[in-house]
Coordinates of C-alpha atoms in Angstrom, one line a residue:
Chain A
M59 CA 15.5 105.1 -39.2
Q60 CA 17.5 106.3 -42.2
K61 CA 21.0 105.1 -42.8
L62 CA 22.4 108.7 -42.5
E63 CA 20.8 109.1 -39.1
I64 CA 22.1 105.7 -37.9
K65 CA 25.6 106.7 -39.0
A66 CA 25.4 109.9 -37.0
I67 CA 24.2 108.0 -33.9
N68 CA 26.9 105.4 -34.5
T69 CA 29.5 108.1 -34.2
D70 CA 28.1 109.2 -30.8
I71 CA 27.8 105.7 -29.5
Q72 CA 31.3 104.7 -30.4
R73 CA 32.6 107.8 -28.6
W74 CA 30.5 106.9 -25.5
L75 CA 31.9 103.4 -25.5
A76 CA 35.5 104.6 -25.8
V77 CA 35.0 107.0 -22.8
A78 CA 33.3 104.4 -20.7
A79 CA 35.8 101.6 -21.4
D80 CA 38.8 104.0 -20.8
N81 CA 37.3 104.8 -17.4
V82 CA 36.9 101.2 -16.4
R83 CA 40.4 100.2 -17.6
Q84 CA 42.0 103.2 -15.8
H85 CA 40.5 102.1 -12.4
L86 CA 40.9 98.4 -12.9
S87 CA 43.5 97.9 -10.1
E88 CA 41.2 99.5 -7.5
Q89 CA 39.6 97.4 -4.8
L90 CA 36.1 96.6 -6.0
Q91 CA 33.2 97.0 -3.6
V92 CA 31.2 94.0 -4.7
Q93 CA 27.6 93.6 -3.7
T94 CA 25.5 90.5 -4.3
K95 CA 22.0 90.7 -5.9
S96 CA 19.9 87.6 -6.2
G97 CA 22.6 85.2 -5.0
R98 CA 26.3 84.7 -4.2
N99 CA 27.3 84.7 -7.8
D100 CA 25.0 87.5 -9.0
L101 CA 27.3 90.5 -8.4
V102 CA 27.3 94.2 -9.0
T103 CA 30.1 96.7 -8.6
K104 CA 30.3 100.4 -8.7
F105 CA 31.6 100.1 -12.3
D106 CA 28.3 98.5 -13.4
K107 CA 26.5 101.5 -11.9
V108 CA 28.8 104.3 -13.0
T109 CA 29.0 102.9 -16.5
E110 CA 25.2 102.5 -16.8
R111 CA 24.6 106.0 -15.4
F112 CA 27.0 107.4 -17.9
F113 CA 25.3 105.7 -20.9
V114 CA 21.8 106.7 -19.6
E115 CA 23.0 110.3 -19.3
Q116 CA 24.3 110.4 -22.8
I117 CA 21.1 109.0 -24.2
R118 CA 18.8 111.3 -22.2
Q119 CA 20.8 114.4 -23.3
N120 CA 20.9 113.4 -26.9
F121 CA 17.6 111.6 -27.4
P122 CA 15.3 112.8 -24.6
H123 CA 12.2 111.0 -26.0
D124 CA 13.8 107.5 -26.2
K125 CA 13.1 104.8 -23.7
I126 CA 15.9 102.9 -21.9
V127 CA 15.9 99.2 -20.7
S128 CA 19.0 98.7 -18.4
E129 CA 20.4 96.3 -15.9
E130 CA 21.1 98.4 -12.8
G131 CA 18.0 100.5 -12.6
F132 CA 18.9 103.9 -14.1
G133 CA 16.6 103.3 -17.1
D134 CA 12.9 103.3 -17.5
Q135 CA 10.0 101.0 -16.8
V136 CA 9.4 99.9 -20.4
H137 CA 6.2 98.1 -21.2
N138 CA 6.3 97.9 -25.0
M139 CA 8.7 98.3 -27.9
Q140 CA 7.0 101.3 -29.5
G141 CA 9.3 104.1 -30.6
R142 CA 13.0 104.0 -30.0
V143 CA 14.2 101.7 -27.2
W144 CA 17.8 101.4 -26.0
F145 CA 19.2 98.4 -24.1
I146 CA 22.3 98.9 -21.9
D147 CA 24.4 96.2 -20.3
P148 CA 27.2 98.3 -18.7
I149 CA 29.4 95.3 -17.6
D150 CA 28.3 92.0 -19.1
G151 CA 30.1 89.1 -17.5
T152 CA 30.3 90.7 -14.1
L153 CA 31.7 87.5 -12.5
N154 CA 34.5 87.5 -15.0
F155 CA 35.0 91.2 -14.3
V156 CA 35.2 90.7 -10.5
R157 CA 37.2 87.5 -10.6
Q158 CA 39.5 88.1 -13.6
R159 CA 39.4 91.8 -14.6
H160 CA 39.2 90.2 -18.0
N161 CA 36.7 88.7 -20.4
F162 CA 33.8 91.1 -19.9
A163 CA 31.9 93.3 -22.3
M164 CA 29.9 96.5 -22.6
M165 CA 26.8 96.2 -24.7
L166 CA 24.4 98.8 -26.2
A167 CA 21.5 98.2 -28.6
L168 CA 18.9 100.4 -30.3
Y169 CA 15.6 99.2 -31.5
E170 CA 12.8 101.2 -33.3
N171 CA 9.2 99.9 -33.1
G172 CA 10.6 96.5 -32.3
H173 CA 12.9 96.4 -35.3
N174 CA 16.7 96.0 -35.1
V175 CA 18.6 99.2 -35.6
I176 CA 22.1 98.9 -34.3
G177 CA 24.0 96.8 -31.7
Y178 CA 27.4 96.9 -30.0
I179 CA 29.5 94.4 -28.1
L180 CA 32.8 95.8 -26.8
D181 CA 35.4 93.4 -25.4
V182 CA 36.7 95.9 -23.0
M183 CA 40.1 94.5 -22.3
S184 CA 41.1 93.7 -25.9
G185 CA 39.4 96.8 -27.1
D186 CA 37.7 94.9 -29.9
L187 CA 34.3 96.3 -30.9
L188 CA 31.7 94.2 -32.8
W189 CA 29.0 96.4 -34.1
G190 CA 26.4 96.9 -36.8
G191 CA 22.8 96.4 -37.9
P192 CA 20.7 95.6 -40.9
E193 CA 21.0 99.1 -42.6
I194 CA 24.7 99.6 -42.1
G195 CA 26.3 96.1 -42.1
L196 CA 28.6 94.3 -39.7
Y197 CA 32.0 95.5 -38.5
L198 CA 34.8 94.3 -36.2
N199 CA 36.4 97.6 -35.3
E200 CA 36.9 99.4 -38.7
K201 CA 36.7 96.3 -40.8
A202 CA 33.5 95.0 -42.5
I203 CA 33.1 91.3 -41.7
T204 CA 31.5 88.6 -43.8
K205 CA 28.6 86.5 -42.6
P206 CA 29.5 83.2 -41.0
D207 CA 28.9 79.9 -42.9
N208 CA 25.6 78.2 -42.3
K209 CA 27.3 75.3 -40.5
K210 CA 25.7 72.2 -39.1
L211 CA 25.9 71.7 -35.3
A212 CA 28.6 69.0 -35.5
A213 CA 30.8 71.4 -37.4
G214 CA 31.3 74.0 -34.7
L215 CA 31.6 74.7 -31.0
F216 CA 28.6 75.5 -28.9
G217 CA 28.5 78.0 -26.0
V218 CA 26.5 77.3 -22.9
N219 CA 25.7 78.6 -19.5
G220 CA 27.5 76.6 -16.7
P221 CA 24.7 75.7 -14.4
M222 CA 22.3 75.0 -17.3
F223 CA 24.9 72.6 -18.7
A224 CA 25.6 70.9 -15.4
Y225 CA 21.9 70.4 -14.6
N226 CA 21.0 69.7 -18.2
K227 CA 18.3 72.3 -18.3
E228 CA 16.4 72.3 -21.6
N229 CA 18.4 69.2 -22.6
I230 CA 21.3 71.5 -23.3
Q231 CA 23.9 68.7 -22.8
E232 CA 22.5 66.8 -25.7
I233 CA 22.8 69.9 -27.9
A234 CA 26.3 70.8 -26.8
L235 CA 27.6 67.3 -27.0
A236 CA 26.3 66.9 -30.5
S237 CA 28.4 69.9 -31.5
S238 CA 32.2 69.8 -31.7
G239 CA 32.4 70.8 -28.1
A240 CA 30.9 72.9 -25.3
R241 CA 32.4 76.2 -24.3
I242 CA 31.6 78.3 -21.3
L243 CA 32.9 81.9 -21.4
G244 CA 30.9 83.5 -18.7
S245 CA 29.7 86.5 -20.8
A246 CA 26.7 86.5 -23.0
G247 CA 28.3 89.3 -25.1
L248 CA 31.5 87.4 -25.7
E249 CA 29.5 84.3 -26.6
F250 CA 27.4 86.2 -29.2
Y251 CA 30.7 87.7 -30.4
Q252 CA 32.0 84.2 -31.1
V253 CA 28.9 83.1 -32.9
V254 CA 28.6 86.2 -35.1
L255 CA 32.3 85.8 -36.1
G256 CA 31.6 82.2 -36.9
R257 CA 33.9 80.9 -34.2
Q258 CA 31.0 79.1 -32.5
V259 CA 28.1 77.5 -34.3
G260 CA 25.7 78.6 -31.5
Y261 CA 25.0 79.7 -28.0
A262 CA 22.2 79.0 -25.6
S263 CA 21.5 80.5 -22.1
R264 CA 18.9 82.0 -19.9
L265 CA 19.3 85.7 -20.5
A266 CA 17.7 89.1 -19.6
P267 CA 16.9 91.6 -22.3
W268 CA 20.2 93.6 -21.8
D269 CA 22.1 90.3 -22.1
F270 CA 20.7 89.5 -25.6
A271 CA 19.5 92.8 -27.1
A272 CA 22.8 93.7 -28.9
G273 CA 23.7 90.1 -29.7
K274 CA 20.3 89.6 -31.3
I275 CA 20.8 92.5 -33.7
L276 CA 24.3 91.5 -34.6
A277 CA 23.5 87.8 -35.0
E278 CA 20.4 88.5 -37.1
T279 CA 22.4 90.9 -39.3
A280 CA 24.9 88.1 -39.7
G281 CA 22.1 85.8 -41.1
L282 CA 21.8 83.8 -37.9
S283 CA 18.7 82.6 -36.1
V284 CA 17.9 84.1 -32.7
T285 CA 14.8 82.6 -30.9
T286 CA 13.8 81.1 -27.7
I287 CA 15.3 77.6 -27.1
D288 CA 12.0 76.1 -28.4
G289 CA 12.1 78.1 -31.6
R290 CA 9.6 80.9 -30.7
P291 CA 10.2 84.6 -31.4
I292 CA 12.1 86.5 -28.7
N293 CA 10.1 88.7 -26.3
M294 CA 12.3 91.7 -26.0
L295 CA 11.1 92.6 -22.6
K296 CA 11.5 89.5 -20.5
S297 CA 14.1 86.9 -19.5
Q298 CA 14.1 83.7 -21.4
V299 CA 16.3 80.9 -22.7
V300 CA 17.8 82.3 -25.9
L301 CA 19.2 80.2 -28.7
A302 CA 21.5 82.0 -31.2
T303 CA 22.7 79.7 -34.0
T304 CA 23.0 79.0 -37.7
H305 CA 19.8 78.1 -39.5
R306 CA 21.1 74.6 -40.1
A307 CA 21.9 74.0 -36.5
F308 CA 18.6 75.6 -35.5
A309 CA 16.7 73.0 -37.5
E310 CA 18.8 70.2 -36.1
I311 CA 18.2 71.4 -32.5
Q312 CA 14.5 71.7 -33.0
K313 CA 14.4 68.2 -34.4
M314 CA 16.4 66.9 -31.4
R315 CA 14.0 68.7 -29.0
Q316 CA 10.9 67.1 -30.7
A317 CA 12.4 63.6 -30.7
Chain B
M330 CA 70.7 73.5 -14.3
Q331 CA 72.3 76.8 -13.6
K332 CA 70.4 80.1 -14.0
L333 CA 72.8 81.3 -16.6
E334 CA 72.3 78.2 -18.7
I335 CA 68.5 78.4 -18.4
K336 CA 68.7 82.1 -19.5
A337 CA 70.6 81.1 -22.6
I338 CA 68.2 78.3 -23.4
N339 CA 65.3 80.7 -22.8
T340 CA 66.6 83.0 -25.5
D341 CA 66.6 80.1 -28.0
I342 CA 63.2 78.9 -27.0
Q343 CA 61.6 82.3 -27.3
R344 CA 63.0 82.6 -30.8
W345 CA 61.7 79.2 -31.8
L346 CA 58.2 80.1 -30.5
A347 CA 58.2 83.4 -32.4
V348 CA 59.2 81.7 -35.7
A349 CA 56.6 78.9 -35.2
A350 CA 53.8 81.2 -34.3
D351 CA 54.5 83.5 -37.2
N352 CA 54.4 80.6 -39.5
V353 CA 51.0 79.5 -38.2
R354 CA 49.5 83.0 -38.3
Q355 CA 50.7 83.6 -41.8
H356 CA 49.0 80.5 -43.1
L357 CA 45.9 80.8 -41.1
S358 CA 43.5 81.5 -44.0
E359 CA 44.5 78.3 -45.8
Q360 CA 42.2 75.4 -46.0
L361 CA 43.1 73.0 -43.3
Q362 CA 43.4 69.3 -44.1
V363 CA 42.0 68.0 -40.9
Q364 CA 42.4 64.4 -39.9
T365 CA 40.7 62.7 -37.0
K366 CA 42.6 60.6 -34.5
S367 CA 40.8 58.7 -31.7
G368 CA 37.4 60.2 -32.5
R369 CA 35.4 62.8 -34.4
N370 CA 36.6 65.6 -32.1
D371 CA 40.2 64.5 -31.7
L372 CA 41.7 66.3 -34.6
V373 CA 45.1 66.9 -36.1
T374 CA 46.2 69.3 -38.9
K375 CA 49.3 69.8 -40.9
F376 CA 50.1 72.7 -38.6
D377 CA 50.3 70.4 -35.5
K378 CA 52.8 68.3 -37.5
V379 CA 54.8 71.1 -39.1
T380 CA 55.1 72.9 -35.8
E381 CA 56.1 69.9 -33.8
R382 CA 58.7 68.9 -36.4
F383 CA 60.1 72.3 -36.2
F384 CA 60.5 72.3 -32.4
V385 CA 61.9 68.8 -32.5
E386 CA 64.5 69.8 -35.1
Q387 CA 65.6 72.8 -33.0
I388 CA 66.0 70.7 -29.9
R389 CA 67.9 67.9 -31.7
Q390 CA 70.3 70.4 -33.3
N391 CA 71.0 72.3 -30.1
F392 CA 70.7 69.6 -27.5
P393 CA 71.3 66.2 -29.2
H394 CA 71.3 64.3 -25.9
D395 CA 68.0 65.5 -24.6
K396 CA 64.8 63.4 -24.8
I397 CA 61.6 64.6 -26.3
V398 CA 57.9 63.8 -25.4
S399 CA 55.6 65.1 -28.0
E400 CA 52.0 64.8 -29.2
E401 CA 52.3 63.9 -32.9
G402 CA 55.0 61.3 -32.9
F403 CA 58.2 63.1 -33.9
G404 CA 59.7 62.8 -30.4
D405 CA 61.1 59.8 -28.6
Q406 CA 59.8 56.8 -26.7
V407 CA 60.5 58.1 -23.2
H408 CA 60.4 55.6 -20.3
N409 CA 61.8 57.7 -17.5
M410 CA 62.5 61.3 -16.5
Q411 CA 66.3 60.9 -16.1
G412 CA 68.4 63.6 -17.7
R413 CA 66.8 66.4 -19.7
V414 CA 63.3 65.8 -21.0
W415 CA 61.4 68.2 -23.3
F416 CA 57.6 68.2 -23.7
I417 CA 56.1 69.7 -26.9
D418 CA 52.4 70.5 -27.6
P419 CA 52.6 72.2 -31.0
I420 CA 48.9 73.2 -31.1
D421 CA 47.1 72.9 -27.9
G422 CA 43.3 73.4 -28.3
T423 CA 43.3 71.9 -31.8
L424 CA 39.5 72.0 -31.9
N425 CA 39.5 75.7 -31.2
F426 CA 42.3 76.0 -33.8
V427 CA 40.2 74.2 -36.4
R428 CA 36.8 75.7 -35.6
Q429 CA 37.8 79.2 -34.6
R430 CA 41.4 79.9 -35.7
H431 CA 41.6 81.4 -32.2
N432 CA 42.1 80.4 -28.6
F433 CA 44.9 77.9 -29.1
A434 CA 48.4 77.7 -27.6
M435 CA 51.9 76.4 -28.3
M436 CA 53.5 74.8 -25.3
L437 CA 57.1 73.8 -24.5
A438 CA 58.5 72.5 -21.2
L439 CA 61.9 71.4 -20.0
Y440 CA 62.5 69.1 -17.0
E441 CA 65.8 67.8 -15.6
N442 CA 65.8 64.6 -13.7
G443 CA 62.1 65.1 -13.1
H444 CA 62.5 68.6 -11.7
N445 CA 60.8 71.7 -13.2
V446 CA 63.2 73.8 -15.3
I447 CA 61.2 76.1 -17.6
G448 CA 57.8 76.2 -19.2
Y449 CA 56.1 78.2 -21.9
I450 CA 52.4 78.8 -22.9
L451 CA 52.0 81.0 -26.0
D452 CA 48.5 82.3 -26.8
V453 CA 49.3 82.3 -30.5
M454 CA 46.6 84.8 -31.7
S455 CA 47.1 87.4 -29.0
G456 CA 50.9 86.8 -29.0
D457 CA 51.0 86.7 -25.2
L458 CA 53.6 84.4 -23.8
L459 CA 53.5 83.2 -20.2
W460 CA 56.8 81.6 -19.2
G461 CA 59.2 80.9 -16.4
G462 CA 60.4 78.4 -13.9
P463 CA 61.7 78.1 -10.3
E464 CA 65.1 79.5 -11.0
I465 CA 64.2 82.4 -13.1
G466 CA 60.7 83.5 -12.0
L467 CA 57.5 84.0 -13.8
Y468 CA 56.8 86.4 -16.7
L469 CA 54.0 87.5 -19.0
N470 CA 55.9 88.7 -22.1
E471 CA 58.6 90.9 -20.6
K472 CA 56.9 91.7 -17.3
A473 CA 57.6 89.8 -14.1
I474 CA 54.3 88.7 -12.6
T475 CA 53.3 88.2 -9.0
K476 CA 52.0 85.0 -7.6
P477 CA 48.2 84.7 -7.4
D478 CA 46.4 84.9 -4.1
N479 CA 45.8 81.7 -2.2
K480 CA 42.0 81.9 -2.8
K481 CA 39.4 79.6 -1.6
L482 CA 37.3 77.7 -4.1
A483 CA 34.2 79.9 -3.8
A484 CA 36.3 83.0 -4.5
G485 CA 37.2 82.2 -8.1
L486 CA 36.2 80.6 -11.4
F487 CA 37.0 77.0 -12.1
G488 CA 38.0 75.6 -15.5
V489 CA 36.8 72.2 -16.6
N490 CA 36.7 69.9 -19.5
G491 CA 33.3 69.8 -21.3
P492 CA 32.5 66.1 -21.4
M493 CA 33.8 65.5 -17.9
F494 CA 31.6 68.3 -16.7
A495 CA 28.5 67.1 -18.5
Y496 CA 29.0 63.5 -17.4
N497 CA 30.1 64.6 -13.9
K498 CA 33.3 62.5 -14.1
E499 CA 35.3 62.6 -10.9
N500 CA 32.4 64.5 -9.3
I501 CA 33.7 67.6 -11.2
Q502 CA 30.3 69.3 -11.2
E503 CA 30.3 69.5 -7.4
I504 CA 33.7 71.1 -7.5
A505 CA 32.9 73.6 -10.3
L506 CA 29.5 74.5 -8.8
A507 CA 31.1 75.2 -5.4
S508 CA 33.4 77.8 -7.2
S509 CA 32.1 81.1 -8.5
G510 CA 31.4 79.5 -11.8
A511 CA 32.6 76.9 -14.4
R512 CA 34.5 77.9 -17.5
I513 CA 35.3 75.8 -20.5
L514 CA 37.9 77.3 -22.8
G515 CA 38.9 74.2 -24.8
S516 CA 42.6 74.6 -24.4
A517 CA 44.6 73.2 -21.4
G518 CA 47.3 75.8 -22.0
L519 CA 44.9 78.7 -21.8
E520 CA 43.2 77.2 -18.7
F521 CA 46.6 76.9 -16.9
Y522 CA 47.3 80.5 -18.2
Q523 CA 44.2 81.7 -16.4
V524 CA 45.0 79.9 -13.2
V525 CA 48.6 81.1 -13.1
L526 CA 47.5 84.7 -13.6
G527 CA 45.0 84.3 -10.8
R528 CA 42.0 84.7 -13.1
Q529 CA 40.7 81.2 -12.3
V530 CA 41.0 79.5 -8.9
G531 CA 41.6 76.1 -10.5
Y532 CA 41.4 73.8 -13.5
A533 CA 40.8 70.1 -13.8
S534 CA 40.8 67.8 -16.9
R535 CA 42.0 64.5 -18.2
L536 CA 45.3 65.5 -19.8
A537 CA 48.3 63.9 -21.6
P538 CA 51.8 64.8 -20.6
W539 CA 52.2 67.5 -23.4
D540 CA 49.0 69.1 -22.2
F541 CA 50.1 69.6 -18.6
A542 CA 54.0 69.7 -18.7
A543 CA 54.4 73.5 -19.2
G544 CA 51.4 74.4 -17.1
K545 CA 52.7 72.3 -14.2
I546 CA 56.0 74.2 -14.1
L547 CA 54.3 77.6 -14.4
A548 CA 51.6 76.8 -11.8
E549 CA 54.1 75.3 -9.3
T550 CA 56.4 78.3 -9.8
A551 CA 53.3 80.5 -9.0
G552 CA 52.9 78.7 -5.7
L553 CA 49.9 76.6 -6.8
S554 CA 49.2 72.9 -6.3
V555 CA 49.4 70.5 -9.3
T556 CA 48.4 66.9 -8.6
T557 CA 46.1 64.2 -9.8
I558 CA 42.4 64.9 -9.0
D559 CA 42.7 62.7 -5.9
G560 CA 45.7 64.6 -4.7
R561 CA 48.5 62.3 -5.7
P562 CA 51.8 63.3 -7.4
I563 CA 51.7 63.7 -11.2
N564 CA 53.2 60.9 -13.2
M565 CA 54.9 62.9 -16.0
L566 CA 54.7 60.1 -18.5
K567 CA 51.0 59.2 -18.6
S568 CA 47.6 60.6 -19.1
Q569 CA 45.6 61.4 -15.9
V570 CA 43.0 63.7 -14.5
V571 CA 45.1 66.7 -13.4
L572 CA 44.0 69.3 -10.8
A573 CA 45.8 72.7 -10.8
T574 CA 44.6 75.0 -8.1
T575 CA 45.4 77.1 -5.1
H576 CA 46.5 75.3 -1.9
R577 CA 43.3 76.4 -0.1
A578 CA 41.0 75.2 -2.9
F579 CA 43.1 72.0 -3.1
A580 CA 42.3 71.2 0.6
E581 CA 38.6 72.0 0.1
I582 CA 38.4 69.8 -3.0
Q583 CA 40.1 66.8 -1.3
K584 CA 37.7 67.2 1.7
M585 CA 34.7 67.3 -0.8
R586 CA 36.0 64.1 -2.4
Q587 CA 36.4 62.3 0.9
A588 CA 33.0 63.3 2.1

């Protein structure tokens, strides 16, 4: 896609995000009707559904030929990355949303023929929006941001998933303890946000496509590495353990895993 | 202390906090001269020292007979809780401060003859100040806040310390995994903040007096339980594993520990 076209789409997307976030913030004090999905801590609320449906409607109206991968089932069955593919995570960090009414994100991402186009992570309660892509650069709200330093693992904090850390899945304790310290934020979007802004040296977690699609575009635009935990390319259409980190820390982690 | 006297002191303290936080925020882009203390992730910067010295000076000028317990050595050798005792944590979450320039707190607390008087947790970068005590109530900035619900463990998120969680010290994995989910924020102040606001059902970590003194006052004012991990009263003058949680979760945790 051309830069001009991306800029036009960006204007649309930012407007959708503002509307969706306002809607959630306005109804935040309401009693939530929380449903469980795969287990007692895999939750969904009407806000996940309403927000996803809103984004799906906007995309269908404006870009009827595009495909949509989304968390709550309003999107399409997408079998390949040909053409334009959108990824929607209406409320990322649903547990935080339900338990805290804080520390959750909305995420949107657009790919074309498998290539990064543009990604968005909106910290709904602070209102801060991290967005960008390879053609247009990286922004926090209105401000262009610089790429983070290529730090080594010991020079930064490392975000992990709670159960993976407790059970030491993928030897993730060794990685996190070799960093300055482990952090668990409970939202993939907010973890990618920290990594892209250079506040964490990396993040690893088992994630679904809508959890990592926006973060991958932003992190790669920021010059970071985004792969599976064992260093292979990401498959955009399945769940996997994703590693987003600096290139130096990536090399250290792969060395640790092969040791 | 009388309510009127506490209110007068509160005005002073809030002014000191504003001055100290402004100073840190204004110099945030400077290169930090980071020194290690007990290990590679136990750090101190000139900001810890400058900020602590500033608070100590204010207290000495205004309340020359009071005693001071503080992290970086500008306070007193305090052997008992008789009279008025202040606790200062100039930069809580120093690792976050150094690695992120975000997610750190300033904390002040005042006790009289071992009793809670008033405590302050300032999230420096957001500017949000959680403060209060048994005589004057609980506030987030200017707004009085309500006490959190007496939730059970499974109904909320639980904050832990990274290494304790990884190494399952004090069986903390069992506790955190029985909650909705573990969180690691890297700042005792910001963990207490979440618990007092009802965004986490509890928090446990090995802490020094300056790490828990303000949080204890705020949490107890909020109707929460603050004890050692095995349910004994806090010793205000030593490091220990502290558990701050709802009374319902406290009972569940003690039952788990005795099982």
